[in-house]
Amino acid sequence: MAEKTYQVIVRGRFAPLGDAQRAALLARADEHDVFQAKFTEEGTVTYERSLLGFTFRCLVPATREEAEAVVIGRAEALAATAVAELGAGHRDLTSVSTDLDDIKIRHRARS
């Protein structure tokens, strides 16, 4: 039972790409534009046409006892799977996570 939710951003680089992989990624680049990015449990991959790197955004449910490292590990595994489904490999993953309970929302005072 999830008691917390983390918002995780995983950044990485594509493993060396062959011509066919590069062509396939470029053909779908508009679907993976940064404006398509959403934080969901499935996650979304975005990348630029330069194909240097990618960003994966996701929500990871966790129990209160689970360490942040476990959450990041899950997010990185999701990112690796998502990139593999695009037909590419990955390397150099780095991640940051935010516990959504820690986000403070400041409401503007009405005038």
Tab-separated table of C-alpha atoms in Angstrom:
chain	number	residue	atom	x	y	z
A	1	MET	CA	0.000	0.000	0.000
A	2	ALA	CA	1.532	3.292	-1.122
A	3	GLU	CA	1.557	5.980	1.509
A	4	LYS	CA	3.804	8.441	-0.303
A	5	THR	CA	4.425	9.506	-3.852
A	6	TYR	CA	7.710	10.713	-5.274
A	7	GLN	CA	8.121	12.785	-8.399
A	8	VAL	CA	11.319	11.612	-10.111
A	9	ILE	CA	13.291	13.046	-13.014
A	10	VAL	CA	15.827	10.694	-14.603
A	11	ARG	CA	18.291	12.128	-17.096
A	12	GLY	CA	20.492	9.997	-19.279
A	13	ARG	CA	22.293	9.644	-22.540
A	14	PHE	CA	21.456	7.323	-25.362
A	15	ALA	CA	23.927	4.496	-25.882
A	16	PRO	CA	25.654	4.760	-29.273
A	17	LEU	CA	22.931	4.698	-31.930
A	18	GLY	CA	22.981	2.983	-35.301
A	19	ASP	CA	21.528	4.633	-38.385
A	20	ALA	CA	18.244	2.703	-38.117
A	21	GLN	CA	17.841	3.579	-34.416
A	22	ARG	CA	18.592	7.232	-35.111
A	23	ALA	CA	16.041	7.303	-37.952
A	24	ALA	CA	13.373	5.621	-35.791
A	25	LEU	CA	13.911	8.061	-32.907
A	26	LEU	CA	13.825	11.068	-35.239
A	27	ALA	CA	10.600	9.796	-36.829
A	28	ARG	CA	8.937	9.835	-33.378
A	29	ALA	CA	10.645	12.955	-32.005
A	30	ASP	CA	7.492	15.082	-32.071
A	31	GLU	CA	5.751	12.536	-29.803
A	32	HIS	CA	8.600	12.906	-27.304
A	33	ASP	CA	8.931	16.681	-27.289
A	34	VAL	CA	9.332	18.351	-23.895
A	35	PHE	CA	5.832	19.797	-24.257
A	36	GLN	CA	4.463	16.226	-24.086
A	37	ALA	CA	6.126	15.587	-20.694
A	38	LYS	CA	3.914	14.511	-17.808
A	39	PHE	CA	4.542	13.006	-14.420
A	40	THR	CA	2.631	9.716	-14.469
A	41	GLU	CA	3.208	6.286	-12.913
A	42	GLU	CA	4.068	4.948	-16.382
A	43	GLY	CA	6.408	7.873	-17.010
A	44	THR	CA	7.193	9.868	-20.128
A	45	VAL	CA	10.392	10.075	-22.151
A	46	THR	CA	11.380	13.314	-23.844
A	47	TYR	CA	14.356	14.036	-26.064
A	48	GLU	CA	15.584	16.586	-28.561
A	49	ARG	CA	16.362	15.949	-32.205
A	50	SER	CA	20.086	16.080	-31.438
A	51	LEU	CA	19.599	12.637	-29.797
A	52	LEU	CA	22.314	13.357	-27.258
A	53	GLY	CA	20.230	12.565	-24.219
A	54	PHE	CA	16.771	12.052	-22.796
A	55	THR	CA	14.700	12.920	-19.758
A	56	PHE	CA	12.226	10.565	-18.098
A	57	ARG	CA	9.596	11.897	-15.693
A	58	CYS	CA	7.512	9.661	-13.463
A	59	LEU	CA	5.583	9.307	-10.220
A	60	VAL	CA	6.696	6.491	-7.928
A	61	PRO	CA	4.414	5.330	-5.102
A	62	ALA	CA	6.219	4.119	-1.981
A	63	THR	CA	5.647	3.169	1.611
A	64	ARG	CA	6.931	5.400	4.386
A	65	GLU	CA	9.602	2.805	5.210
A	66	GLU	CA	11.131	2.713	1.728
A	67	ALA	CA	14.319	4.691	1.276
A	68	GLU	CA	14.674	7.300	-1.432
A	69	ALA	CA	17.353	5.140	-3.072
A	70	VAL	CA	14.745	2.390	-3.609
A	71	VAL	CA	12.398	4.904	-5.237
A	72	ILE	CA	15.157	6.184	-7.514
A	73	GLY	CA	16.086	2.607	-8.419
A	74	ARG	CA	12.500	1.943	-9.494
A	75	ALA	CA	12.399	5.141	-11.534
A	76	GLU	CA	15.679	4.326	-13.274
A	77	ALA	CA	14.409	0.833	-14.095
A	78	LEU	CA	11.253	2.376	-15.606
A	79	ALA	CA	13.404	4.802	-17.605
A	80	ALA	CA	15.617	1.992	-18.916
A	81	THR	CA	12.538	0.041	-20.008
A	82	ALA	CA	10.959	3.080	-21.678
A	83	VAL	CA	14.133	3.842	-23.641
A	84	ALA	CA	14.472	0.167	-24.637
A	85	GLU	CA	10.881	0.254	-25.922
A	86	LEU	CA	11.969	3.127	-28.178
A	87	GLY	CA	14.620	0.809	-29.599
A	88	ALA	CA	17.623	2.403	-27.922
A	89	GLY	CA	20.009	1.745	-25.086
A	90	HIS	CA	20.958	4.086	-22.262
A	91	ARG	CA	23.940	5.166	-20.151
A	92	ASP	CA	24.938	7.765	-17.571
A	93	LEU	CA	21.654	7.916	-15.628
A	94	THR	CA	21.293	10.585	-12.955
A	95	SER	CA	18.131	11.143	-10.958
A	96	VAL	CA	16.496	13.587	-8.589
A	97	SER	CA	13.374	12.899	-6.590
A	98	THR	CA	10.926	14.985	-4.629
A	99	ASP	CA	8.561	13.652	-2.005
A	100	LEU	CA	5.259	15.270	-2.937
A	101	ASP	CA	4.468	15.621	0.780
A	102	ASP	CA	7.388	18.061	1.012
A	103	ILE	CA	6.056	20.441	-1.613
A	104	LYS	CA	4.569	23.531	-0.066
A	105	ILE	CA	1.940	25.375	-2.040
A	106	ARG	CA	1.750	29.049	-1.362
A	107	HIS	CA	-1.594	30.586	-2.159
A	108	ARG	CA	-1.699	34.187	-3.231
A	109	ALA	CA	-3.605	36.568	-1.061
A	110	ARG	CA	-6.612	37.955	-2.869
A	111	SER	CA	-6.732	41.672	-3.323
